[in-house]
C-alpha positions as CSV (number, residue, x, y, z in Angstrom):
1,M,-53.3,-33.5,-52.7
2,E,-54.8,-33.5,-56.5
3,M,-51.7,-31.2,-57.3
4,M,-49.1,-33.5,-56.4
5,A,-51.0,-36.2,-58.3
6,T,-50.4,-34.4,-61.0
7,A,-47.1,-33.0,-60.3
8,R,-46.3,-36.7,-60.0
9,E,-47.9,-37.6,-63.9
10,K,-46.3,-34.8,-65.2
11,Y,-43.0,-35.8,-63.5
12,G,-43.0,-39.7,-64.8
13,S,-43.9,-38.4,-68.4
14,A,-41.0,-35.8,-68.1
15,L,-38.5,-38.9,-67.3
16,R,-40.4,-40.8,-70.4
17,E,-39.6,-38.3,-72.8
18,T,-36.3,-37.3,-71.4
19,G,-35.1,-40.9,-72.1
20,K,-36.0,-40.3,-75.6
21,L,-34.4,-37.4,-76.5
22,I,-31.3,-37.7,-75.0
23,R,-30.8,-41.1,-77.4
24,P,-29.0,-40.7,-80.4
25,P,-29.5,-40.1,-83.2
26,H,-31.4,-37.1,-81.4
27,T,-28.4,-36.3,-78.4
28,P,-28.4,-32.7,-77.3
29,S,-25.3,-30.7,-75.6
30,I,-23.6,-32.7,-72.9
31,D,-24.4,-29.5,-70.4
32,V,-28.5,-29.2,-71.6
33,T,-28.9,-33.4,-71.2
34,M,-27.5,-33.4,-67.9
35,R,-29.4,-30.2,-66.7
36,A,-32.1,-31.9,-67.8
37,V,-31.9,-35.1,-66.0
38,V,-30.7,-33.3,-62.5
39,A,-33.8,-31.5,-62.9
40,L,-35.9,-33.9,-63.1
41,A,-33.8,-36.4,-60.2
42,M,-34.0,-33.3,-57.5
43,F,-38.0,-33.7,-57.9
44,E,-38.0,-36.3,-54.7
45,V,-36.1,-33.8,-53.0
46,V,-38.4,-30.3,-53.5
47,K,-41.7,-31.6,-53.6
48,G,-42.2,-30.5,-50.2
49,S,-44.0,-33.6,-48.3
50,H,-42.0,-36.3,-46.5
51,H,-39.7,-39.4,-48.4
52,S,-40.8,-42.1,-49.0
53,T,-39.3,-45.4,-49.5
54,G,-40.9,-45.8,-52.9
55,T,-41.0,-42.2,-54.5
56,V,-37.6,-42.4,-53.3
57,H,-36.8,-45.7,-55.2
58,A,-38.5,-44.1,-58.0
59,H,-36.2,-41.2,-58.1
60,V,-32.9,-42.7,-57.8
61,M,-34.2,-46.1,-60.3
62,G,-35.4,-42.4,-62.7
63,G,-32.2,-41.1,-62.7
64,A,-29.9,-44.8,-63.2
65,A,-32.0,-45.4,-66.1
66,L,-31.1,-41.8,-67.5
67,M,-27.9,-42.1,-66.7
68,R,-27.8,-45.6,-68.1
69,S,-29.1,-44.1,-71.7
70,W,-25.9,-41.9,-72.0
71,C,-24.0,-43.4,-75.0
72,P,-22.0,-43.1,-76.4
73,M,-19.8,-41.7,-73.3
74,P,-16.6,-39.8,-74.4
75,S,-13.3,-41.2,-74.3
76,A,-10.9,-38.3,-73.0
77,P,-11.3,-36.2,-69.8
78,F,-13.9,-34.0,-70.0
79,A,-15.2,-30.9,-68.4
80,G,-18.9,-32.3,-68.6
81,F,-18.1,-35.0,-66.2
82,R,-19.7,-32.4,-63.5
83,A,-22.4,-31.9,-64.9
84,L,-22.5,-36.1,-64.8
85,L,-21.7,-36.1,-61.1
86,Q,-24.0,-33.7,-60.0
87,L,-26.4,-36.4,-60.8
88,C,-25.0,-38.6,-58.2
89,Y,-24.8,-35.9,-55.2
90,S,-28.4,-35.0,-56.2
91,M,-29.3,-39.1,-54.6
92,Y,-27.9,-38.5,-51.4
93,I,-30.2,-36.3,-49.5
94,P,-33.1,-38.6,-50.6
95,L,-31.7,-41.8,-50.0
96,H,-30.5,-40.9,-46.7
97,V,-33.5,-38.9,-45.3
98,A,-35.2,-42.0,-46.2
99,G,-33.3,-44.6,-44.7
100,M,-32.4,-46.3,-47.4
101,P,-28.7,-47.7,-49.3
102,M,-27.1,-46.5,-52.5
103,P,-28.2,-48.2,-55.6
104,P,-25.9,-51.2,-56.3
105,D,-25.4,-49.6,-60.2
106,F,-24.1,-46.1,-58.2
107,Y,-20.4,-47.3,-57.2
108,D,-20.2,-49.2,-61.6
109,W,-20.8,-45.0,-62.7
110,V,-18.3,-43.8,-60.9
111,S,-15.6,-45.8,-61.2
112,Y,-16.4,-45.7,-64.9
113,G,-17.4,-41.8,-64.8
114,S,-13.8,-41.2,-63.0
115,Q,-11.7,-42.0,-65.7
116,L,-13.3,-39.5,-67.4
117,Q,-12.8,-36.8,-64.6
118,L,-10.1,-33.8,-65.5
119,P,-7.1,-33.6,-62.7
120,I,-8.7,-31.1,-61.1
121,D,-11.9,-32.9,-60.5
122,R,-10.5,-35.7,-58.7
123,P,-11.8,-34.8,-54.9
124,S,-15.2,-34.6,-56.0
125,T,-15.5,-38.2,-57.2
126,D,-13.1,-39.3,-54.0
127,L,-15.8,-37.6,-51.5
128,A,-18.8,-38.6,-53.9
129,V,-17.4,-42.0,-52.5
130,L,-17.2,-41.4,-49.1
131,I,-20.1,-39.9,-49.0
132,A,-22.2,-43.2,-50.2
133,R,-20.1,-44.9,-47.6
134,F,-22.1,-42.7,-45.0
135,V,-25.2,-43.1,-46.6
136,E,-24.9,-47.0,-45.9
137,T,-24.0,-46.9,-43.2
138,S,-27.0,-44.6,-42.2
139,S,-29.5,-47.3,-43.7
140,I,-27.7,-49.0,-41.0
141,I,-28.7,-47.5,-38.8
142,H,-32.4,-46.2,-40.0
143,R,-33.6,-49.9,-40.6
144,H,-32.2,-52.3,-37.7
145,V,-32.4,-51.9,-34.2
146,I,-28.5,-50.7,-32.2
147,S,-29.3,-52.1,-29.3
148,D,-25.9,-51.7,-26.2
149,G,-23.8,-54.4,-26.3
150,N,-24.8,-56.0,-29.8
151,P,-21.5,-56.3,-31.6
152,K,-23.3,-54.9,-34.6
153,T,-23.7,-51.7,-32.7
154,A,-19.9,-51.6,-32.3
155,S,-19.5,-52.8,-35.9
156,V,-21.2,-49.4,-36.8
157,L,-19.7,-47.1,-34.2
158,Q,-16.2,-47.8,-36.1
159,Q,-17.7,-47.9,-39.6
160,L,-18.5,-44.1,-38.3
161,L,-15.2,-43.6,-36.8
162,D,-13.8,-45.0,-40.3
163,L,-15.6,-42.2,-41.8
164,E,-14.0,-39.4,-39.9
165,S,-10.9,-40.1,-40.3
166,D,-11.2,-40.3,-43.8
167,L,-13.3,-37.2,-44.7
168,A,-10.9,-35.6,-42.2
169,S,-8.4,-36.4,-44.5
170,W,-9.6,-35.1,-47.4
171,E,-9.9,-31.9,-46.3
172,A,-6.8,-31.9,-45.5
173,G,-5.3,-33.4,-48.8
174,L,-6.9,-30.9,-50.6
175,E,-5.0,-28.4,-52.6
176,G,-4.8,-25.6,-55.3
177,D,-8.6,-24.7,-56.2
178,W,-9.6,-26.5,-54.2
179,I,-8.8,-23.9,-51.2
180,Y,-10.6,-21.1,-50.1
181,E,-10.3,-17.4,-48.7
182,T,-12.9,-16.2,-45.9
183,I,-13.4,-12.6,-46.6
184,N,-13.8,-10.0,-43.8
185,A,-17.5,-8.5,-44.8
186,T,-19.0,-6.3,-41.6
187,H,-20.0,-3.4,-43.6
188,L,-23.0,-6.1,-45.8
189,P,-25.8,-7.2,-44.0
190,P,-25.8,-9.3,-41.5
191,N,-28.8,-11.1,-42.4
192,A,-27.5,-12.3,-45.5
193,V,-23.7,-12.7,-44.3
194,F,-22.8,-14.8,-41.5
195,E,-21.5,-12.8,-38.5
196,G,-19.6,-10.8,-41.3
197,E,-17.8,-13.2,-43.0
198,Y,-18.1,-15.1,-46.4
199,H,-16.5,-17.2,-48.5
200,K,-14.5,-16.7,-52.1
201,Y,-14.1,-20.1,-53.9
202,H,-12.0,-21.0,-56.9
203,D,-15.6,-21.8,-59.1
204,V,-19.3,-22.4,-58.0
205,W,-18.6,-26.2,-58.4
206,T,-15.8,-25.9,-55.9
207,A,-17.6,-24.3,-53.5
208,R,-21.0,-27.6,-53.5
209,I,-18.4,-30.3,-53.0
210,W,-16.6,-28.7,-49.9
211,N,-20.8,-27.8,-48.8
212,Y,-21.3,-31.5,-48.8
213,Y,-18.7,-32.4,-47.1
214,R,-19.5,-30.0,-44.4
215,W,-23.1,-32.0,-44.3
216,A,-22.2,-35.0,-44.3
217,R,-19.2,-34.8,-41.8
218,V,-21.8,-33.0,-39.4
219,L,-23.7,-36.0,-39.7
220,V,-21.2,-38.5,-39.5
221,N,-19.9,-36.9,-36.2
222,Q,-23.6,-36.2,-35.0
223,N,-24.2,-40.3,-35.2
224,L,-21.2,-40.7,-33.3
225,L,-22.3,-38.8,-30.6
226,D,-25.9,-40.2,-30.7
227,L,-24.9,-43.7,-31.0
228,T,-22.2,-43.1,-28.0
229,N,-25.0,-41.6,-26.0
230,K,-27.3,-44.6,-26.4
231,S,-24.4,-47.6,-26.4
232,P,-21.6,-46.9,-23.7
233,V,-21.0,-49.9,-23.5
234,S,-20.6,-50.3,-27.2
235,S,-18.5,-47.5,-27.4
236,L,-16.3,-47.6,-24.2
237,S,-12.9,-48.8,-25.9
238,L,-14.0,-46.8,-29.3
239,V,-14.9,-42.9,-27.9
240,S,-13.3,-41.5,-25.5
241,A,-14.0,-38.4,-23.5
242,A,-11.5,-36.1,-25.7
243,A,-13.1,-37.3,-28.7
244,R,-16.5,-36.6,-28.0
245,D,-15.4,-32.6,-27.3
246,H,-13.2,-32.9,-30.9
247,Y,-16.8,-34.5,-32.7
248,L,-18.2,-31.4,-31.2
249,A,-15.7,-28.9,-32.1
250,T,-15.6,-30.5,-35.7
251,I,-19.5,-30.0,-36.1
252,R,-19.9,-26.6,-35.0
253,R,-17.0,-25.3,-37.0
254,L,-18.8,-27.0,-40.0
255,A,-21.7,-25.8,-39.1
256,R,-20.3,-22.4,-39.0
257,D,-18.6,-22.6,-42.2
258,T,-21.8,-24.3,-43.7
259,L,-23.9,-20.8,-43.1
260,V,-20.5,-18.4,-44.1
261,S,-21.0,-20.0,-47.6
262,A,-24.2,-19.4,-47.7
263,P,-24.3,-16.4,-50.4
264,T,-22.0,-18.3,-52.5
265,H,-25.4,-20.9,-53.4
266,W,-28.2,-18.0,-52.9
267,R,-28.7,-14.1,-53.9
268,H,-30.3,-12.6,-50.6
269,P,-32.3,-10.0,-51.5
270,A,-30.6,-8.2,-49.0
271,L,-27.5,-7.9,-51.2
272,D,-27.9,-5.7,-54.4
273,G,-26.0,-5.6,-57.4
274,P,-22.8,-4.3,-56.5
275,A,-22.2,-6.6,-52.9
276,Q,-23.6,-9.9,-55.1
277,I,-21.1,-9.7,-57.7
278,T,-18.7,-9.1,-54.6
279,V,-19.6,-12.5,-53.1
280,E,-20.3,-14.3,-56.1
281,S,-18.0,-16.9,-56.9
282,P,-17.2,-17.9,-60.7
283,G,-19.6,-20.2,-62.4
284,G,-19.1,-24.2,-63.3
285,G,-21.5,-25.3,-60.9
286,G,-23.1,-28.1,-63.6
287,A,-26.6,-28.2,-62.2
288,G,-27.9,-24.4,-61.6
289,S,-31.0,-24.3,-59.6
290,A,-31.0,-27.4,-58.6
291,G,-27.9,-26.7,-56.1
292,L,-30.3,-25.0,-54.0
293,P,-32.7,-27.4,-52.3
294,A,-29.4,-29.2,-51.5
295,L,-28.3,-25.7,-49.9
296,L,-32.0,-25.9,-47.5
297,F,-31.3,-29.2,-46.3
298,H,-27.5,-28.2,-45.6
299,L,-29.2,-25.2,-43.6
300,K,-31.6,-27.4,-41.8
301,V,-28.3,-29.6,-41.1
302,A,-26.2,-26.8,-39.8
303,G,-28.6,-24.8,-37.7
304,C,-29.8,-28.0,-35.9
305,A,-26.6,-29.7,-35.1
306,P,-25.7,-30.6,-31.7
307,G,-23.9,-28.5,-29.7
308,V,-24.3,-25.3,-32.1
309,P,-25.4,-21.7,-30.5
310,K,-28.7,-20.8,-30.9
311,Q,-27.4,-18.1,-32.9
312,Y,-26.9,-20.4,-35.4
313,W,-30.4,-21.8,-35.5
314,E,-31.8,-18.6,-36.0
315,W,-29.4,-17.0,-38.9
316,A,-30.4,-20.8,-40.9
317,L,-33.9,-20.4,-40.2
318,G,-33.9,-16.6,-41.0
319,V,-32.5,-17.6,-44.9
320,I,-34.4,-20.5,-44.8
321,Q,-37.9,-17.6,-44.7
322,T,-36.3,-15.5,-46.9
323,I,-36.2,-18.2,-49.7
324,W,-39.7,-19.5,-48.5
325,G,-41.1,-16.0,-48.7
326,D,-39.1,-14.8,-52.1
327,M,-39.0,-17.8,-54.1
328,G,-42.3,-19.8,-52.6
329,M,-40.5,-22.9,-52.6
330,L,-42.3,-25.7,-50.7
331,H,-39.2,-27.7,-50.0
332,A,-37.9,-24.7,-48.1
333,R,-42.0,-24.5,-45.9
334,S,-40.8,-28.4,-44.8
335,M,-37.0,-27.2,-43.8
336,M,-38.6,-24.0,-41.9
337,E,-40.5,-26.7,-40.1
338,A,-38.4,-29.7,-39.5
339,M,-36.2,-26.7,-37.6
340,R,-38.9,-25.8,-35.6
341,A,-39.3,-29.2,-34.5
342,H,-35.8,-29.1,-33.2
343,E,-36.2,-26.2,-31.3
344,D,-39.9,-27.8,-29.5
345,T,-36.6,-30.8,-28.4
346,V,-34.4,-29.1,-27.5
347,L,-36.6,-26.7,-25.8
348,R,-38.9,-29.7,-24.1
349,S,-35.3,-31.5,-22.8
350,G,-35.0,-28.3,-20.7
351,A,-32.0,-27.0,-22.2
352,A,-29.5,-30.0,-20.7
353,G,-27.1,-32.0,-22.6
354,I,-25.1,-31.2,-26.4
355,L,-28.4,-30.6,-28.0
356,A,-28.7,-27.5,-26.1
357,Y,-25.8,-26.1,-26.3
358,D,-26.2,-22.2,-25.6
359,W,-29.9,-21.7,-26.1
């Protein structure tokens, strides 16, 4: 407790000092500035305890204040836009976990920032808006009683259905540098490379955006299944039995792809130098080590998704345990606890239903 109080005090001081340092005439390079901002923004994600509304609100508003301090903004498209967008992406997970909506300034900032993007980055901003829509819908589910037969329940279901359709269209519309290759690598350690495969992306940035897409769409489909099960009357005219099967298949596909992509995002100790170079994608990630806490959440979502085989859960847990043992990151330990709680839920349910596929 004392350590967390000290950490929060230092976090507040760091926010104030960073705010001063990025104002003219002291403005450093955009790379240095945005790495500092993103690292600060990730504090609420990696602090290793449960999120409260107050702390997440402080995190979001602190990040927004730093964004507003960025002046002047470039007047022409520039590659540094990726670092700016990374700050937006860092908001999604803590807001979703806390059941909070997106801050109003978020959409204005993305709209303005999208004018500065290079053509290759268009899918990044398109997805940013889609995930923000999911966070908004998720906050409604968290903050309201969703009862069967209520018009609001049908409205939420329709929002999720629209999101599922739009996310599918986003994936189908990708081309060029956004297309990745699946490499067979059965010779690499199975605890580091899931089912003998890994992905080869154009760069780390596209790999990260793909993973954000995966966890968001997994949770969209998971919420669709949950609401359909709990609200048979409201969902009767909206979700068919065939659609439910499609949602489960989509979840399994995206969960598997999340696990297969893991070597791109983290250097597993089981991979030696040459092997790690083989599975790595080129640079350009935009946030450095700040991407690791997000990966932990992605692994947890993939391993605990409804309908996935137990080996998905086991492999994801193994990687998270390795991160905890290798780096001592408290957030990894909290993800381990969440995954074990999920296992307890499945076992208590008597290994029945969509949660317990192949358990």
